[in-house]
XYZ file of C-alpha atoms in Angstrom:
656
model
C -35.060 -30.181 23.711
C -34.629 -26.751 22.119
C -37.616 -25.208 20.392
C -38.767 -21.824 19.167
C -38.034 -19.371 16.396
C -35.138 -17.111 15.622
C -34.391 -14.322 13.197
C -30.935 -13.534 11.816
C -30.295 -10.064 10.453
C -27.374 -9.636 8.057
C -25.667 -6.321 8.726
C -22.827 -6.592 6.218
C -21.399 -8.945 3.638
C -18.129 -9.485 1.818
C -15.399 -6.943 2.426
C -17.656 -4.913 4.749
C -17.606 -7.620 7.430
C -14.920 -7.905 10.108
C -13.348 -10.853 8.303
C -13.514 -8.898 5.058
C -11.756 -5.962 6.702
C -8.953 -8.320 7.736
C -8.755 -9.583 4.153
C -8.397 -6.007 2.853
C -5.610 -5.363 5.351
C -3.801 -8.503 4.189
C -4.074 -7.410 0.553
C -2.395 -4.075 1.279
C 0.599 -5.768 2.926
C 3.145 -6.953 0.377
C 6.082 -9.284 0.992
C 9.296 -7.836 -0.425
C 12.033 -9.928 -1.991
C 14.405 -11.178 0.674
C 17.749 -9.344 1.109
C 19.612 -12.614 0.583
C 17.963 -13.182 -2.782
C 18.628 -9.585 -3.843
C 22.298 -9.777 -2.878
C 22.747 -13.168 -4.516
C 21.155 -11.984 -7.772
C 23.403 -8.915 -7.883
C 26.525 -10.942 -7.120
C 25.784 -13.568 -9.776
C 25.040 -10.892 -12.394
C 28.301 -9.063 -11.685
C 30.389 -12.241 -11.867
C 28.566 -13.388 -15.014
C 29.395 -10.110 -16.798
C 33.033 -10.422 -15.732
C 33.131 -14.059 -16.892
C 31.797 -13.203 -20.343
C 34.291 -10.350 -20.701
C 37.230 -12.576 -19.679
C 36.010 -15.341 -21.983
C 35.989 -12.985 -24.981
C 39.430 -11.674 -24.056
C 40.905 -15.193 -23.935
C 39.301 -16.179 -27.247
C 40.663 -13.067 -28.936
C 44.109 -13.580 -27.410
C 44.317 -17.149 -28.714
C 42.815 -16.301 -32.082
C 44.739 -13.142 -32.853
C 47.968 -13.889 -31.020
C 48.370 -17.606 -31.693
C 46.044 -18.064 -34.663
C 44.364 -20.882 -32.718
C 40.668 -20.044 -32.706
C 39.620 -23.557 -31.751
C 41.991 -23.625 -28.788
C 40.923 -20.109 -27.874
C 37.251 -21.080 -27.896
C 37.974 -24.084 -25.693
C 40.121 -22.009 -23.310
C 37.506 -19.257 -23.164
C 34.742 -21.748 -22.454
C 36.848 -23.295 -19.703
C 37.511 -19.880 -18.134
C 33.843 -18.897 -18.287
C 32.797 -22.155 -16.624
C 35.405 -21.661 -13.906
C 34.211 -18.132 -13.154
C 30.438 -18.609 -13.138
C 29.293 -19.221 -9.518
C 26.592 -21.727 -10.377
C 27.074 -23.361 -6.959
C 25.769 -20.284 -5.105
C 22.032 -20.888 -5.757
C 22.492 -24.616 -5.146
C 24.298 -24.095 -1.842
C 21.794 -21.518 -0.573
C 18.806 -23.674 -1.531
C 20.299 -26.740 0.140
C 21.228 -24.812 3.289
C 17.773 -23.276 3.694
C 16.042 -26.583 2.955
C 18.161 -28.508 5.449
C 17.762 -25.661 7.939
C 13.994 -25.903 7.606
C 14.242 -29.668 8.117
C 16.282 -29.261 11.288
C 13.862 -26.660 12.658
C 10.936 -28.969 11.930
C 12.573 -31.577 14.149
C 12.532 -28.914 16.885
C 8.765 -28.414 16.428
C 9.048 -25.261 14.279
C 7.824 -25.297 10.674
C 9.217 -22.774 8.203
C 6.539 -21.786 5.699
C 8.754 -19.207 3.974
C 12.465 -19.780 3.480
C 13.201 -16.045 3.727
C 12.353 -16.194 7.438
C 15.379 -18.416 8.086
C 17.778 -15.696 6.957
C 15.849 -12.950 8.799
C 15.897 -14.778 12.148
C 19.528 -13.875 12.779
C 18.797 -10.140 12.568
C 15.668 -10.065 14.788
C 15.938 -7.308 17.402
C 12.431 -7.449 18.948
C 10.350 -10.501 19.817
C 6.707 -9.691 20.599
C 5.079 -12.635 22.336
C 1.641 -13.280 23.733
C 1.121 -14.798 27.167
C -1.415 -17.609 27.263
C -0.026 -20.836 25.879
C 3.277 -19.284 24.771
C 4.870 -18.074 27.978
C 2.437 -20.111 30.054
C 1.166 -23.683 29.774
C -2.399 -22.644 28.878
C -3.846 -24.710 31.674
C -5.253 -23.427 34.953
C -4.104 -24.802 38.274
C -5.280 -24.039 41.805
C -2.179 -22.709 43.484
C -3.751 -21.422 46.686
C -7.016 -21.766 48.611
C -7.898 -19.933 51.775
C -10.785 -20.048 54.205
C -9.336 -17.197 56.303
C -11.272 -14.423 54.594
C -10.730 -10.771 55.329
C -14.005 -9.162 56.417
C -15.675 -12.457 57.327
C -18.989 -11.647 58.964
C -19.983 -15.127 60.099
C -18.381 -16.831 63.071
C -17.899 -20.268 61.581
C -14.768 -20.797 59.513
C -14.893 -23.476 56.837
C -12.378 -26.294 56.818
C -10.148 -26.802 53.758
C -11.915 -30.119 53.105
C -15.321 -28.429 53.141
C -14.014 -25.699 50.823
C -12.637 -28.245 48.329
C -15.768 -30.427 48.415
C -18.112 -27.482 47.854
C -15.944 -26.115 45.032
C -16.127 -29.464 43.219
C -19.922 -29.602 43.671
C -20.137 -26.125 42.086
C -18.652 -27.456 38.821
C -20.431 -29.289 35.972
C -19.884 -33.037 35.849
C -18.102 -32.650 32.494
C -16.590 -29.361 31.485
C -13.957 -28.088 29.084
C -13.484 -24.881 31.018
C -9.882 -24.867 32.325
C -10.883 -23.391 35.701
C -13.597 -26.005 36.184
C -11.166 -28.783 35.320
C -8.586 -27.382 37.749
C -11.237 -27.207 40.484
C -12.361 -30.779 39.933
C -8.751 -31.919 40.322
C -8.997 -30.771 43.946
C -11.607 -33.446 44.700
C -11.022 -36.920 45.984
C -10.692 -39.236 42.975
C -11.462 -42.245 45.193
C -14.938 -40.841 45.857
C -16.095 -41.995 42.428
C -18.422 -40.180 40.025
C -20.824 -37.612 41.421
C -24.567 -37.893 41.134
C -26.318 -35.560 38.727
C -27.331 -32.174 40.110
C -31.004 -31.501 40.751
C -30.793 -28.015 39.276
C -28.210 -25.847 37.535
C -27.968 -22.084 37.955
C -25.939 -20.825 34.977
C -23.708 -17.793 35.044
C -25.339 -14.570 33.775
C -23.999 -11.072 33.070
C -26.124 -9.735 35.902
C -24.903 -12.379 38.379
C -21.447 -13.825 37.537
C -22.036 -16.937 39.659
C -22.440 -20.604 38.722
C -24.275 -22.904 41.136
C -25.724 -26.414 41.359
C -28.329 -27.820 43.739
C -27.566 -31.306 45.070
C -29.505 -33.711 47.278
C -27.687 -34.581 50.505
C -28.603 -36.447 53.634
C -31.284 -34.455 55.389
C -31.961 -31.852 52.702
C -30.429 -29.880 49.840
C -27.195 -28.008 49.349
C -26.609 -25.313 46.764
C -22.881 -25.082 45.927
C -21.835 -21.893 44.158
C -18.630 -20.313 42.842
C -18.064 -17.050 41.066
C -16.804 -13.501 41.319
C -15.872 -12.660 44.926
C -17.862 -9.414 44.946
C -21.008 -11.193 43.700
C -20.606 -13.997 46.227
C -20.133 -11.511 49.058
C -23.349 -9.791 48.014
C -25.247 -13.097 47.942
C -23.897 -13.892 51.415
C -25.224 -10.563 52.699
C -21.884 -9.011 53.652
C -21.893 -5.342 54.564
C -19.878 -2.673 52.704
C -16.924 -2.686 55.121
C -16.576 -6.450 54.903
C -16.717 -6.323 51.110
C -13.944 -3.708 50.972
C -11.749 -5.870 53.171
C -12.408 -8.843 50.901
C -11.600 -6.708 47.831
C -8.182 -5.931 49.290
C -7.483 -9.637 49.685
C -8.631 -10.311 46.108
C -6.436 -7.507 44.731
C -3.443 -8.993 46.533
C -4.012 -12.242 44.617
C -4.517 -10.361 41.337
C -1.250 -8.491 41.860
C 0.505 -11.850 41.764
C -1.129 -12.694 38.435
C -3.732 -15.031 39.956
C -7.389 -15.353 38.999
C -9.723 -15.634 41.984
C -13.073 -17.347 42.532
C -15.104 -17.347 45.716
C -16.936 -20.482 46.921
C -20.154 -20.457 48.952
C -22.853 -22.908 50.000
C -26.454 -22.736 51.145
C -28.101 -25.552 53.129
C -31.850 -25.967 52.478
C -34.715 -28.157 53.646
C -35.712 -31.157 51.502
C -37.918 -30.323 48.557
C -37.813 -28.724 45.141
C -34.709 -26.553 44.521
C -35.504 -22.839 44.401
C -35.736 -21.097 41.014
C -33.308 -18.318 41.936
C -30.188 -17.890 44.047
C -31.343 -14.587 45.441
C -32.333 -14.730 49.097
C -30.727 -18.099 49.860
C -28.754 -18.398 53.136
C -25.316 -18.519 51.526
C -22.194 -18.847 53.651
C -18.985 -17.679 51.998
C -16.462 -20.492 52.552
C -13.269 -19.224 50.979
C -11.287 -18.252 47.895
C -9.599 -20.304 45.168
C -6.600 -18.718 43.449
C -5.787 -20.014 39.943
C -2.647 -19.587 37.901
C -1.614 -20.487 34.393
C 1.873 -21.814 35.214
C 4.872 -20.446 33.384
C 6.354 -22.927 30.915
C 9.621 -24.541 31.992
C 12.651 -22.803 30.563
C 10.927 -19.488 29.782
C 13.018 -17.308 32.173
C 16.207 -18.866 30.804
C 15.039 -18.272 27.216
C 14.200 -14.623 27.952
C 17.624 -14.158 29.555
C 19.222 -15.726 26.473
C 17.382 -13.223 24.275
C 18.692 -10.345 26.377
C 22.266 -11.616 26.026
C 21.675 -11.834 22.278
C 20.510 -8.208 22.104
C 16.846 -9.105 21.493
C 14.103 -7.230 23.354
C 11.223 -9.435 24.480
C 7.861 -7.652 24.626
C 4.787 -9.183 26.235
C 1.656 -8.324 24.222
C -1.539 -9.748 25.713
C -5.225 -9.092 26.029
C -5.161 -9.868 29.763
C -5.521 -7.436 32.641
C -2.408 -5.316 33.370
C -1.909 -6.885 36.804
C -1.838 -10.369 35.286
C 0.466 -9.266 32.478
C 2.895 -7.592 34.885
C 2.977 -10.617 37.186
C 3.785 -12.987 34.319
C 6.363 -10.547 32.959
C 8.168 -10.482 36.309
C 8.184 -14.278 36.493
C 9.544 -14.540 32.952
C 12.225 -11.889 33.468
C 10.650 -9.276 31.170
C 11.024 -5.657 32.239
C 7.787 -4.805 34.072
C 8.701 -1.289 35.193
C 6.215 0.240 32.728
C 3.203 -0.950 30.769
C 0.787 0.371 28.170
C -2.815 -0.655 27.550
C -4.543 -0.871 24.210
C -6.591 2.227 25.016
C -3.400 4.164 25.742
C -1.907 2.991 22.438
C -4.906 4.423 20.598
C -4.568 7.773 22.374
C -0.879 8.275 21.485
C 0.228 9.890 18.242
C 3.139 8.401 16.309
C 6.008 10.423 17.914
C 4.616 9.827 21.416
C 4.203 6.118 20.762
C 7.769 5.791 19.475
C 9.006 7.531 22.602
C 6.897 5.274 24.840
C 8.107 2.109 23.099
C 11.711 2.932 23.938
C 11.176 1.927 27.557
C 8.072 -0.290 27.591
C 8.027 -4.051 27.231
C 4.584 -4.991 28.638
C 1.346 -4.289 26.745
C -2.003 -5.323 28.249
C -5.619 -5.252 27.104
C -4.285 -5.214 23.542
C -6.553 -5.939 20.573
C -5.233 -7.561 17.362
C -5.216 -4.265 15.437
C -3.069 -2.793 18.206
C -0.531 -5.518 17.398
C -0.400 -4.293 13.805
C 0.299 -0.744 14.922
C 3.019 -1.960 17.289
C 4.695 -3.863 14.460
C 4.576 -0.927 12.051
C 5.852 1.542 14.648
C 8.722 -0.697 15.720
C 9.676 -1.211 12.083
C 9.711 2.542 11.528
C 12.193 2.731 14.429
C 14.570 0.420 12.572
C 13.740 -2.732 14.506
C 13.501 -6.201 12.966
C 10.299 -7.550 14.498
C 9.129 -11.084 15.198
C 5.452 -11.235 16.216
C 3.452 -14.174 17.559
C -0.270 -14.670 17.078
C -2.976 -17.315 16.863
C -6.264 -15.693 15.920
C -7.860 -14.633 12.654
C -7.512 -10.999 13.703
C -3.762 -11.490 14.228
C -3.181 -12.193 10.525
C -2.386 -8.571 9.497
C 0.238 -8.219 12.247
C 1.763 -11.589 11.365
C 1.981 -10.664 7.688
C 3.398 -7.189 8.412
C 6.116 -8.413 10.801
C 9.510 -9.334 9.441
C 8.974 -12.745 11.044
C 5.393 -13.806 11.678
C 5.134 -16.697 14.152
C 1.817 -18.551 14.361
C 0.846 -21.065 17.003
C 0.339 -24.516 15.546
C -1.600 -25.949 18.472
C -4.255 -23.321 19.090
C -3.718 -21.128 16.010
C -6.304 -20.627 13.297
C -5.769 -21.542 9.655
C -5.730 -17.869 8.676
C -2.984 -17.082 11.204
C -0.869 -20.003 10.000
C -1.275 -18.965 6.366
C -0.175 -15.405 7.141
C 2.845 -16.439 9.226
C 6.398 -17.294 8.215
C 6.951 -19.819 11.007
C 4.534 -22.159 12.769
C 5.432 -23.310 16.294
C 3.812 -26.711 16.701
C 4.020 -26.838 20.498
C 3.148 -23.128 21.035
C 6.218 -22.832 23.286
C 8.248 -19.633 23.690
C 11.374 -21.717 24.228
C 10.913 -23.183 20.736
C 10.756 -19.675 19.254
C 14.066 -18.741 20.873
C 15.492 -22.034 19.648
C 14.421 -21.060 16.111
C 16.300 -17.760 16.426
C 19.373 -19.655 17.613
C 19.049 -22.025 14.653
C 18.632 -19.083 12.276
C 21.904 -17.578 13.441
C 23.637 -20.921 12.966
C 22.255 -21.308 9.434
C 23.378 -17.827 8.411
C 26.864 -18.190 9.904
C 27.441 -21.563 8.232
C 26.055 -20.227 4.947
C 28.606 -17.413 5.066
C 31.405 -19.926 5.620
C 30.218 -22.074 2.736
C 29.893 -19.192 0.263
C 33.303 -17.921 1.299
C 34.688 -21.375 0.573
C 32.975 -21.555 -2.839
C 34.342 -18.128 -3.785
C 37.841 -19.135 -2.667
C 37.910 -22.346 -4.734
C 36.889 -20.443 -7.876
C 40.068 -18.391 -7.748
C 42.565 -21.229 -8.390
C 40.290 -22.819 -11.005
C 40.008 -19.536 -12.914
C 43.682 -18.781 -12.293
C 44.834 -22.051 -13.803
C 42.688 -21.261 -16.856
C 44.341 -17.820 -17.164
C 47.974 -18.732 -16.472
C 48.454 -20.690 -19.714
C 47.309 -17.576 -21.596
C 49.636 -15.255 -19.692
C 52.698 -17.541 -19.498
C 52.406 -19.369 -22.773
C 51.840 -22.744 -21.129
C 49.763 -25.461 -22.747
C 46.116 -25.468 -21.660
C 45.959 -27.168 -18.270
C 42.269 -27.794 -17.492
C 39.505 -28.631 -19.951
C 35.732 -28.333 -19.425
C 35.545 -31.903 -18.096
C 37.857 -30.970 -15.219
C 35.808 -27.856 -14.427
C 32.520 -29.772 -14.520
C 33.935 -32.437 -12.209
C 35.162 -29.839 -9.734
C 32.212 -27.447 -9.766
C 29.306 -29.871 -10.080
C 30.623 -32.720 -7.936
C 33.452 -31.714 -5.625
C 32.711 -28.082 -4.709
C 28.991 -28.470 -3.783
C 29.759 -31.653 -1.847
C 32.563 -29.896 0.026
C 30.341 -26.928 0.868
C 27.807 -29.265 2.519
C 30.442 -29.965 5.172
C 29.752 -26.465 6.498
C 26.000 -27.088 6.765
C 26.529 -29.610 9.551
C 29.029 -27.432 11.372
C 27.844 -27.087 15.008
C 26.704 -23.679 16.169
C 29.195 -21.342 17.753
C 28.495 -21.503 21.520
C 28.833 -17.707 21.619
C 26.304 -17.127 18.832
C 23.583 -15.962 21.259
C 25.996 -13.696 23.105
C 26.393 -11.387 20.122
C 23.991 -8.637 19.055
C 21.775 -9.175 16.018
C 23.404 -8.469 12.698
C 22.200 -5.443 10.794
C 19.482 -6.289 8.263
C 21.412 -4.203 5.713
C 24.633 -6.159 6.284
C 25.832 -7.936 3.170
C 25.927 -11.704 3.092
C 29.573 -11.479 2.056
C 31.165 -8.281 3.288
C 34.233 -6.712 1.755
C 36.578 -8.220 4.350
C 35.195 -11.725 3.769
C 35.480 -11.377 -0.013
C 39.069 -10.160 0.295
C 39.947 -13.018 2.641
C 38.343 -15.604 0.334
C 40.221 -14.208 -2.673
C 43.517 -14.253 -0.776
C 42.886 -17.842 0.302
C 42.107 -18.744 -3.304
C 45.311 -17.071 -4.449
C 47.231 -19.136 -1.895
C 45.704 -22.324 -3.318
C 46.481 -21.062 -6.821
C 50.114 -20.584 -5.869
C 50.284 -24.153 -4.551
C 48.604 -25.601 -7.677
C 50.793 -23.561 -10.020
C 53.860 -24.650 -8.098
C 52.730 -28.262 -8.372
C 52.214 -27.899 -12.126
C 55.674 -26.360 -12.534
C 57.225 -29.121 -10.445
C 55.408 -31.663 -12.601
C 56.797 -30.105 -15.761
C 60.302 -30.093 -14.328
C 60.003 -33.630 -12.949
C 58.264 -35.392 -15.822
C 58.728 -33.001 -18.731
C 55.205 -33.624 -20.003
C 51.876 -31.809 -19.692
C 49.895 -34.949 -18.873
C 51.797 -35.845 -15.707
C 52.010 -32.200 -14.677
C 48.231 -31.890 -15.087
C 47.795 -34.920 -12.837
C 49.877 -33.335 -10.108
C 48.145 -29.940 -10.450
C 44.626 -31.421 -10.405
C 45.452 -33.575 -7.382
C 46.831 -30.522 -5.621
C 43.710 -28.504 -6.462
C 41.313 -31.149 -5.150
C 43.308 -31.724 -1.974
C 43.629 -27.945 -1.646
C 39.803 -27.722 -1.578
C 39.778 -30.064 1.404
C 42.522 -27.983 2.972
C 40.339 -24.886 2.654
C 37.569 -26.651 4.592
C 40.010 -27.521 7.366
C 41.317 -23.949 7.455
C 37.821 -22.416 7.579
C 36.758 -24.742 10.392
C 39.951 -23.930 12.322
C 39.497 -20.150 12.095
C 37.114 -20.013 15.072
C 38.168 -23.088 17.035
C 41.824 -23.814 16.337
C 43.234 -26.597 14.197
C 43.265 -29.409 16.765
C 39.892 -28.587 18.311
C 38.231 -28.377 14.881
C 38.867 -32.097 14.449
C 37.316 -32.785 17.863
C 34.047 -31.005 17.073
C 31.592 -33.570 15.660
C 30.783 -33.039 11.981
C 30.006 -36.311 10.166
C 29.578 -34.517 6.828
C 33.214 -33.354 6.884
C 34.513 -36.906 7.216
C 32.143 -38.194 4.532
C 33.270 -35.413 2.176
C 36.920 -36.161 2.956
C 36.399 -39.853 2.279
C 34.325 -39.276 -0.849
C 36.665 -36.743 -2.436
C 39.784 -38.855 -1.882
C 37.970 -41.953 -3.165
C 36.902 -40.177 -6.351
C 40.422 -38.874 -6.877
C 41.787 -42.375 -6.400
C 39.332 -43.837 -8.923
C 40.209 -41.185 -11.504
C 43.920 -41.845 -11.057
C 43.669 -45.642 -10.998
C 40.998 -46.563 -13.562
C 42.361 -46.223 -17.122
C 39.041 -45.130 -18.745
C 38.630 -42.285 -16.247
C 42.300 -41.402 -16.495
C 41.957 -41.173 -20.259
C 38.829 -39.012 -19.965
C 40.654 -36.578 -17.680
C 43.866 -36.761 -19.780
C 45.941 -37.778 -16.745
C 49.249 -39.588 -16.670
C 49.937 -42.754 -14.690
C 49.778 -42.666 -10.898
C 52.964 -41.523 -9.149
C 52.907 -41.925 -5.386
C 55.655 -39.334 -4.974
C 53.444 -36.833 -6.845
C 50.640 -37.471 -4.356
C 53.130 -36.962 -1.529
C 54.136 -33.622 -3.078
C 50.471 -32.557 -3.379
C 49.758 -33.576 0.232
C 52.871 -31.802 1.512
C 52.045 -28.579 -0.306
C 48.469 -28.739 1.023
C 49.693 -29.234 4.587
C 51.863 -26.129 4.286
C 48.900 -24.280 2.802
C 46.561 -25.279 5.657
C 49.040 -24.256 8.350
C 49.616 -20.913 6.642
C 45.875 -20.226 6.271
C 45.174 -21.203 9.878
C 47.914 -18.929 11.182
C 46.864 -15.947 9.061
C 43.214 -16.593 9.895
C 43.897 -16.552 13.637
C 46.045 -13.440 13.368
C 43.448 -11.657 11.253
C 40.410 -12.781 13.173
C 38.033 -9.888 13.498
C 36.957 -8.525 16.844
C 33.441 -9.341 18.116
C 30.850 -7.165 16.393
C 29.768 -4.055 18.196
C 26.191 -3.708 19.294
C 24.022 -2.234 16.586
C 22.408 1.026 17.790
C 18.655 1.181 17.515
C 16.694 4.047 16.143
C 15.808 5.189 19.662
C 19.459 5.703 20.490
C 19.715 2.788 22.914
C 22.060 -0.169 22.507
C 20.489 -3.122 20.813
C-alpha cells in the first residue's frame, strides 16, 4: 500500500515548458515546396504557353489563308491537346503513390511524398545506435570469475556466478539487463521463491540485491556497478584499480559490465542495509546489444553509393566507438555533445569534415548537426524516436522516425517511418528512392517523346496542305488511355544493379536535363518521320485520307510501344531487356494491341475514329517501320549513352 501526501509545484506552463519549447522550434521550421513539384510546374507552364501560341497560329492560318475558320478551330484545338502534357502530373502522382506502396511492403511508411524524390540525393545518413544499428536487446556475451585484483582466495565457479546473478534479479522485470541475466539460469529449475527482502538501487549505492532463504541460513545476492561492489566486498585501493582496468577493457569493446557478489548469513530476519555484510565478489557479467544482421553490409553499400553514415547517440564514447567499428563506420575521431556546444560554426564545419561518430549527444545537438551539415551543402537524412528529436526530424531533408519505439510527435514530424526500426530498412528505402527517380525520368522522357509525333502530325497538314489527319478523339484516345498506360510499364522496371554504386545526384539537378530533353525530342522526331512516311504511303497506296489515317494511327500507336522497347534497351541491350522481368510491359503490350484491334475491327469504333477497313498489309507496313525505328533508336542510344556521373564534390572539398 502507498500512503502519504505530496505537493506538485508548477514551474512553467504552455510554451515556457520543455514540450512548449519544442513546439516553438517546430513552428519556426517550414517545409519548402519540393524541387520536383517546382520543376514540374515550370515545365507545364512553359509548354502550356507554347501550346496556346501554336493553337492561335494554326487557327489564324486556316482562317486567313484557307477561309476555313471552323476547320482552323478544330485543327488548333487538336494541336493544343497534343501539346499539353497533362500526363505529367498523372504519371508523377502514380509513380510516387506506387513507390510509397512498395516501400510500405518493405516496412517503411512514406508520410510525405516529397521524401521519395529526395532519397536519391541523400549524401549524409545520421543514425542512432540503440534499436537501429543494434537489436535493442541486451545479451550476456561474457562472464568471468577470474577477477583482476581479487583479494579473497576462493574463486567462484561459473555455475555459482550464474545462479547468484539470477537470484539478484526481480522475479519479473522489463529491464533488458535483468531479462538477459535471467536467461543464464536453468529453465528446468522452475520458478523461484519470492525474496525475503529487496534492496533497491539508489544513487548513493548503485547496487540491487535480494535476500533469499536457503538451507542453513540466508543469502544476499547482489549485482551492480563494479566499483560499488568492490567497495562492499572491502577491497583495498590497489585491488580496485586492477579491477577498474579489467572493466575498462570490457567497456572499450562496447560492453556494459555488472559485478555479482553474495553474502551468506545466519538464519533470521534479513538485515535492513547492505553495508557491513560479508560480501564476496564472484565475478563480472559483460552485456552487449548485438548488432543487427546486415548492418555492416548496409553501411558498406552506403559508402559505395557516396553516402556518409554518421553515428549519433547519447551513449558513452567507448560504446559508440565500439559499435561504429563493428558496423564499419569510421571511428578514427569522435565528438561529444559538450564539444559540439563549445565549437563555433566555422570550427564545427571543419570538425564535421572528418568525424562520423558523435557520443553523449542531446536532441538539440542533433538539430545543430542537421543545420550545419545543410549549410555545407549536404542532403541530410536524420533518424530519431523521441519527442525532443522532432525539431531535428523536421529540419532534415529526410526525417526518419522509428515506428516501433518512436513517439507520436517524432512520427508526425518525420517524412518516413521505419516500422521495424532497422538500419537495413533505411538503406533499402534509399535504394528504392533511387529506383523510383530513375524510372520516373524514363517515363517522363517517354511521355515527352510521344508528344512530338502527335503534335507533328497536327502541324504537318498545315505546313504541307494535307487534309487534317488527327481529330480530338484520336488525341484523347492516345493521351488519356494509351500514353499513361504505356508509361506505367516503366514504373515496374527493375532497379539498375549499379544504382547504389553511383554517387548521389545533385539536389539542384533537373528532373529532365537538357541532354534528356534533346534525346526525347529526337526520338519523337524519329517516330514522326515513321508516321508521316506511313501516312504518305497510305495516300499513295489507297488514294484516300481515311485509309491513310488508319495506317498512320496504327504506326503511331505501335511506335509508342517501340519507344518503350528502345528506352528499356538503352541500359541493358535489346535482347536482355526482354529477359528482365516486367509484367507491366507485357500487359501494356497486350492491352494496346487489343485496343487497336478492336478499333480496326468493330465498325462503330472504326466509324468514330474515321478509319478505313482493315488491311493486313498496312499493319505489316506499320510493324516493319516500327521495327526499323526500334533498331535505329537502340543503336543510337547505345552509341550516345552517357558516361557514369562524376562524384559530386561536397562543400568541404572532399569527394561525395
